Coordinates of C-alpha atoms and ligand atoms in Angstrom, one line a residue:
M1 CA -26.1 7.4 20.8
S2 CA -27.7 4.3 21.7
I3 CA -29.9 1.4 20.2
Q4 CA -33.6 0.8 21.3
P5 CA -33.3 -1.8 24.2
S6 CA -35.5 -4.9 21.5
K7 CA -32.8 -4.4 19.0
T8 CA -30.1 -4.5 21.1
E9 CA -31.5 -7.8 22.4
E10 CA -31.9 -9.5 19.0
V11 CA -28.7 -8.5 17.8
R12 CA -26.6 -9.6 20.9
E13 CA -28.5 -13.2 20.7
E14 CA -28.1 -13.3 17.0
L15 CA -24.0 -12.8 17.1
R16 CA -24.3 -15.3 20.6
A17 CA -26.2 -18.2 18.8
A18 CA -24.2 -17.8 14.9
S19 CA -22.2 -20.7 14.3
S20 CA -19.6 -18.7 12.2
I21 CA -19.3 -14.8 11.8
A22 CA -17.7 -12.7 9.1
V23 CA -17.1 -8.8 9.5
L24 CA -16.2 -6.5 6.9
T25 CA -15.0 -3.2 8.2
G26 CA -14.2 0.1 6.4
A27 CA -12.4 3.7 7.2
G28 CA -15.8 4.0 9.7
I29 CA -13.9 1.9 12.7
S30 CA -11.0 4.2 12.4
E31 CA -12.6 7.5 12.9
E32 CA -13.1 7.6 16.9
S33 CA -9.6 6.1 16.4
G34 CA -8.8 10.0 15.2
I35 CA -8.1 8.7 11.2
P36 CA -9.7 10.2 8.8
V37 CA -12.2 8.9 6.6
F38 CA -12.5 9.0 2.8
R39 CA -15.4 10.0 1.7
G40 CA -18.2 12.6 3.4
S41 CA -17.6 16.6 4.5
D42 CA -14.3 16.1 6.5
G43 CA -12.6 13.8 3.7
L44 CA -9.4 12.9 3.6
W45 CA -7.6 15.5 2.2
K46 CA -9.5 18.6 1.1
Q47 CA -8.8 19.7 -2.8
Y48 CA -8.3 15.7 -3.6
R49 CA -10.0 12.7 -3.1
A50 CA -9.2 9.4 -2.6
E51 CA -10.2 8.1 -6.4
D52 CA -7.4 11.0 -7.5
L53 CA -4.1 9.7 -5.7
A54 CA -4.3 6.2 -4.9
T55 CA -3.9 5.6 -8.0
P56 CA -0.6 4.0 -10.4
E57 CA -1.6 6.9 -12.9
A58 CA -1.4 9.2 -9.8
F59 CA 2.0 8.2 -8.6
A60 CA 3.9 7.3 -12.5
R61 CA 2.8 11.1 -12.5
D62 CA 3.3 12.7 -9.3
P63 CA 5.7 9.9 -7.0
R64 CA 6.1 13.2 -4.5
L65 CA 2.3 14.2 -4.3
V66 CA 1.2 10.7 -3.1
W67 CA 3.6 10.1 -1.7
E68 CA 3.4 13.6 0.7
W69 CA -0.1 12.5 0.9
Y70 CA 0.5 8.7 2.4
D71 CA 3.3 10.1 4.9
W72 CA 0.3 12.1 6.1
R73 CA -1.6 9.4 6.7
R74 CA 1.4 7.2 8.2
S75 CA 1.6 10.3 10.9
R76 CA -1.9 10.3 11.8
I77 CA -2.0 6.4 11.9
A78 CA 1.0 6.5 14.0
A79 CA -0.6 8.5 16.8
A80 CA -3.9 6.7 17.1
R81 CA -4.7 4.0 18.7
P82 CA -7.6 1.3 18.5
N83 CA -11.0 2.5 20.0
P84 CA -13.8 0.1 21.3
A85 CA -15.1 -0.8 18.6
H86 CA -11.7 -2.5 17.4
E87 CA -11.4 -3.9 20.7
A88 CA -15.3 -5.4 20.4
L89 CA -14.7 -7.6 17.2
V90 CA -11.1 -9.2 19.0
L91 CA -13.7 -9.7 21.9
L92 CA -16.3 -11.0 19.1
E93 CA -13.1 -13.3 17.4
N94 CA -12.5 -14.7 21.0
H95 CA -15.9 -16.1 21.2
C96 CA -17.4 -17.0 18.0
P97 CA -15.3 -20.4 16.6
G98 CA -16.1 -19.3 13.4
F99 CA -15.0 -16.1 12.9
A100 CA -13.4 -13.9 9.7
L101 CA -12.7 -10.1 9.9
I102 CA -12.2 -8.4 6.7
T103 CA -10.5 -5.5 6.6
Q104 CA -10.8 -2.7 3.8
N105 CA -8.4 -1.0 5.7
V106 CA -4.8 -0.1 5.4
D107 CA -4.5 1.7 9.3
G108 CA -3.6 -2.0 11.0
L109 CA -5.2 -0.5 14.3
H110 CA -7.5 -4.5 13.9
D111 CA -3.8 -6.2 14.3
L112 CA -2.7 -3.0 16.5
A113 CA -6.7 -4.1 18.9
G114 CA -5.3 -7.8 18.8
S115 CA -7.3 -9.0 15.8
R116 CA -5.2 -12.3 15.3
H117 CA -6.5 -13.3 11.3
V118 CA -6.8 -10.0 9.6
I119 CA -8.0 -10.6 6.1
K120 CA -6.4 -7.4 4.6
L121 CA -8.0 -6.8 0.9
H122 CA -6.1 -3.2 -0.1
G123 CA -3.0 -4.0 1.7
D124 CA -1.1 -2.2 4.6
I125 CA 0.1 1.3 4.5
W126 CA 3.4 0.1 7.2
T127 CA 4.4 -2.1 3.9
L128 CA 6.3 -0.7 1.6
R129 CA 7.4 -2.2 -2.5
C130 CA 9.7 -1.4 -4.5
Q131 CA 8.6 -0.8 -8.4
H132 CA 11.9 -2.2 -9.7
C133 CA 13.0 -4.8 -8.0
G134 CA 10.1 -5.6 -5.8
T135 CA 11.5 -5.8 -2.8
V136 CA 8.4 -5.8 0.4
K137 CA 9.8 -4.2 3.7
S138 CA 8.5 -3.1 6.5
D139 CA 8.5 0.7 6.8
R140 CA 7.4 2.8 10.0
R141 CA 9.5 5.5 9.8
V142 CA 6.9 8.7 10.6
P143 CA 8.4 10.9 9.1
L144 CA 10.3 9.2 6.0
P145 CA 13.2 10.6 5.8
E146 CA 13.1 10.9 2.0
I147 CA 9.5 11.3 0.0
P148 CA 9.9 9.5 -2.5
P149 CA 11.4 6.7 -0.6
R150 CA 13.7 4.5 -2.5
C151 CA 15.0 1.3 -2.3
A152 CA 18.5 -0.2 -2.5
C153 CA 18.9 -1.0 -5.5
G154 CA 17.9 2.5 -5.8
G155 CA 14.0 2.3 -7.6
L156 CA 11.3 4.1 -6.2
L157 CA 9.1 2.7 -3.4
R158 CA 5.6 2.5 -2.7
P159 CA 3.0 2.0 -0.8
G160 CA 2.5 -1.8 -0.3
V161 CA -1.6 -0.7 -0.6
V162 CA -3.7 -1.3 -3.4
W163 CA -4.9 1.2 -5.8
F164 CA -7.7 2.2 -8.0
G165 CA -7.4 -0.1 -10.9
E166 CA -5.3 -2.2 -9.7
A167 CA -6.2 -6.1 -8.3
L168 CA -6.4 -7.5 -5.1
P169 CA -4.4 -10.0 -3.5
P170 CA -5.4 -13.0 -4.4
A171 CA -5.2 -14.8 -1.4
A172 CA -6.6 -12.2 0.6
W173 CA -9.9 -11.8 -1.7
Q174 CA -10.1 -15.5 -2.2
A175 CA -10.4 -16.2 2.0
A176 CA -12.6 -13.3 2.2
V177 CA -15.7 -14.6 -0.6
Q178 CA -14.5 -18.0 1.0
A179 CA -15.6 -16.3 4.8
A180 CA -18.8 -14.3 3.0
E181 CA -20.1 -17.7 1.4
S182 CA -19.7 -19.6 4.3
C183 CA -21.0 -17.5 7.6
A184 CA -24.0 -18.1 9.4
L185 CA -23.5 -14.0 10.0
F186 CA -22.3 -10.8 8.3
L187 CA -21.4 -7.8 10.2
V188 CA -20.7 -4.8 8.3
V189 CA -19.2 -1.8 10.5
G190 CA -18.0 1.8 9.1
T191 CA -17.9 1.7 5.2
S192 CA -19.9 3.3 2.8
A193 CA -19.4 0.5 0.4
V194 CA -18.7 2.1 -2.9
V195 CA -15.8 0.4 -3.0
Y196 CA -15.5 -2.9 -5.6
P197 CA -15.3 -5.4 -5.3
A198 CA -14.4 -5.2 -1.0
A199 CA -19.1 -4.6 -1.2
E200 CA -19.3 -7.4 -2.9
L201 CA -19.0 -9.3 0.2
P202 CA -22.2 -8.8 2.2
M203 CA -24.5 -9.1 -0.9
L204 CA -22.7 -12.4 -1.2
A205 CA -22.9 -13.5 2.3
K206 CA -26.6 -11.8 2.2
H207 CA -27.5 -14.0 -0.7
R208 CA -25.9 -16.8 1.0
G209 CA -28.6 -16.9 3.7
A210 CA -26.2 -15.1 6.0
K211 CA -28.1 -12.7 8.0
L212 CA -26.6 -9.0 8.2
I213 CA -25.9 -6.8 10.1
E214 CA -25.0 -3.2 9.2
I215 CA -23.4 -0.3 11.5
N216 CA -22.8 2.9 10.3
F217 CA -22.8 6.8 10.4
E218 CA -25.5 6.7 7.7
P219 CA -27.4 4.5 5.6
T220 CA -25.5 3.0 3.0
A221 CA -26.5 1.1 -0.3
L222 CA -26.5 -2.0 1.6
T223 CA -28.8 -0.6 4.2
P224 CA -32.3 -1.9 2.6
L225 CA -30.2 -5.3 2.8
A226 CA -29.3 -5.3 6.0
D227 CA -31.7 -7.7 8.8
Y228 CA -30.7 -5.1 11.2
S229 CA -29.3 -1.5 10.8
F230 CA -28.2 0.7 12.8
V231 CA -27.0 4.8 12.3
G232 CA -24.6 5.9 14.2
K233 CA -21.3 5.8 16.2
A234 CA -19.5 2.1 15.6
G235 CA -16.4 3.3 19.1
E236 CA -20.4 2.7 20.9
M237 CA -22.8 0.8 19.3
L238 CA -20.4 -2.1 18.7
P239 CA -19.5 -2.3 22.7
Q240 CA -23.0 -2.4 22.9
L241 CA -23.5 -5.6 20.6
V242 CA -20.8 -7.5 21.9
S243 CA -20.2 -6.7 25.4
Ligands
BV8_1 C1 -10.6 -3.4 -9.5 C2 -6.3 2.6 -1.2 C3 -9.8 -4.4 -11.2 C4 -5.7 2.7 -0.2 C5 -8.2 2.0 -1.7 C6 -17.4 2.0 -11.4 C7 -18.5 0.9 -11.3 C8 -18.3 0.1 -9.6 C9 -16.7 0.1 -10.0 C10 -16.1 1.2 -10.8 C11 -16.0 1.9 -10.8 N1 -14.5 2.8 -11.7 C12 -13.6 1.5 -11.2 C13 -14.6 0.3 -10.3 C14 -13.4 -0.1 -9.3 C15 -13.2 0.9 -8.2 C16 -13.9 1.1 -7.4 O1 -14.6 0.3 -7.0 N2 -14.1 2.1 -7.6 C17 -15.1 2.8 -6.9 C18 -14.7 4.3 -6.5 C19 -16.9 3.7 -8.2 N3 -12.7 -0.1 -7.7 C20 -11.7 -0.5 -8.2 O2 -10.2 -0.3 -8.7 C21 -10.3 -2.0 -6.9 N4 -9.7 -2.6 -7.8 O3 -11.3 -3.5 -9.9 O4 -9.5 -4.3 -10.3 C22 -9.1 -5.3 -11.8 C23 -8.7 -6.3 -11.7 C24 -8.5 -7.8 -12.3 C25 -6.8 -7.4 -12.8 C26 -6.6 -5.6 -12.3 C27 -8.0 -5.1 -12.6 C28 -9.6 -1.3 -6.2 C29 -9.9 -0.8 -5.0 C30 -9.7 -0.7 -3.7 C31 -8.9 0.5 -4.3 N5 -8.1 1.4 -2.7 N6 -7.5 2.4 -1.4 C32 -5.4 3.7 0.9 O5 -4.7 4.4 0.7 O6 -6.4 3.6 1.8 S1 -10.3 2.1 -1.7 C33 -10.1 3.2 -0.3 O7 -11.9 3.2 -0.1 C34 -9.7 2.7 1.4 O8 -9.3 1.5 0.9 C35 -11.0 2.3 1.8 O9 -10.8 1.0 2.4 C36 -12.1 2.1 0.6 C37 -13.8 2.4 1.3 O10 -14.0 3.4 1.5 P1 -14.2 3.1 2.8 O11 -13.6 2.2 4.0 O12 -16.1 2.8 3.0 O13 -14.5 4.3 3.7 P2 -15.2 5.5 3.1 O14 -14.4 7.2 3.8 O15 -16.1 5.8 1.9 O16 -16.3 5.3 4.2 C38 -16.7 5.5 5.8 C39 -18.0 5.6 6.2 O17 -17.3 5.5 7.8 C40 -18.8 6.4 5.6 O18 -20.1 5.5 5.6 C41 -19.0 6.8 7.6 O19 -20.9 7.4 7.1 C42 -18.8 5.6 8.4 N7 -18.8 6.7 9.1 C43 -17.9 7.3 9.6 N8 -17.2 7.7 11.2 C44 -18.4 6.3 11.6 C45 -18.4 5.8 10.1 N9 -19.0 4.5 10.8 C46 -19.7 4.1 12.4 N10 -19.1 5.0 12.7 C47 -18.5 6.1 13.1 N11 -17.3 6.4 13.6
ZN2 ZN1 14.5 -2.2 -5.3

């Protein structure tokens, strides 16, 4: 999928000239790395929706089922490598002084690609938190030796991610809002923009006068708001805009 040459040149110039750039990524940026997205035909787990499993209630009711889902996702993610879209954002970070990368993804592929400061709005699938004593630890074992995993204190360990109905980590949310409010250009990549409050960030940036650029496989609620909207695969389009 190639973008109309005129638009490409215009956006390349916008990216070059922008004094500060904030980026919001969603599951779509990891799709070409082989990690299924949440919504759409090949959604994560056919008979379940993320909204049904990524909740404290689902975990309280059936920690084994929720952990089976996360253990399956961890094994998918462990086999995945960053794709050219992740790598293009590392290039952008290296060339733009005021750069902020905000992600809804929990897969850690931005860190693996070499992005230095990643604002994780929804946590990290490679960390576990004890429901009882609060211990937080990194755990990259795939598959997990026991499901559900237990803490040394005997408490139940949960994935270190933000579930529906849970507040986002305050520090991450504040950093994301600060970046959205102050950037000259806001780039949204691979998100359906249906999950809040993350989906507010591009609108906040736009209302503060930032240029809004969207790259997504299909149009979203943000598309009418965007100064430039590219419909297609991030791994193909982002490198064309950034190289
Ligand atoms: C909160 C967990 C309050 C980690 C996730 C009614 C209306 C509005 C809001 C609500 C409502 N009812 C409830 C809410 C709030 C709720 C919400 O927004 N619900 C939605 C579903 C309506 N939000 C919350 O509950 C949040 N918390 O509000 O707390 C509060 C406040 C204070 C104190 C206490 C409580 C918490 C939200 C976080 C939920 N956790 N995940 C995990 O397991 O991953 S959200 C989940 O969706 C993932 O994190 C994911 O990142 C996120 C967003 O999805 P996307 O990344 O956009 O992925 P999606 O599949 O949807 O889209 C991918 C896109 O990519 C598609 O458009 C596709 O076309 C495109 N694509 C595909 N391939 C490619 C591509 N694009 C480019 N290239 C490709 N190759
Ligand atoms: Zn514990």
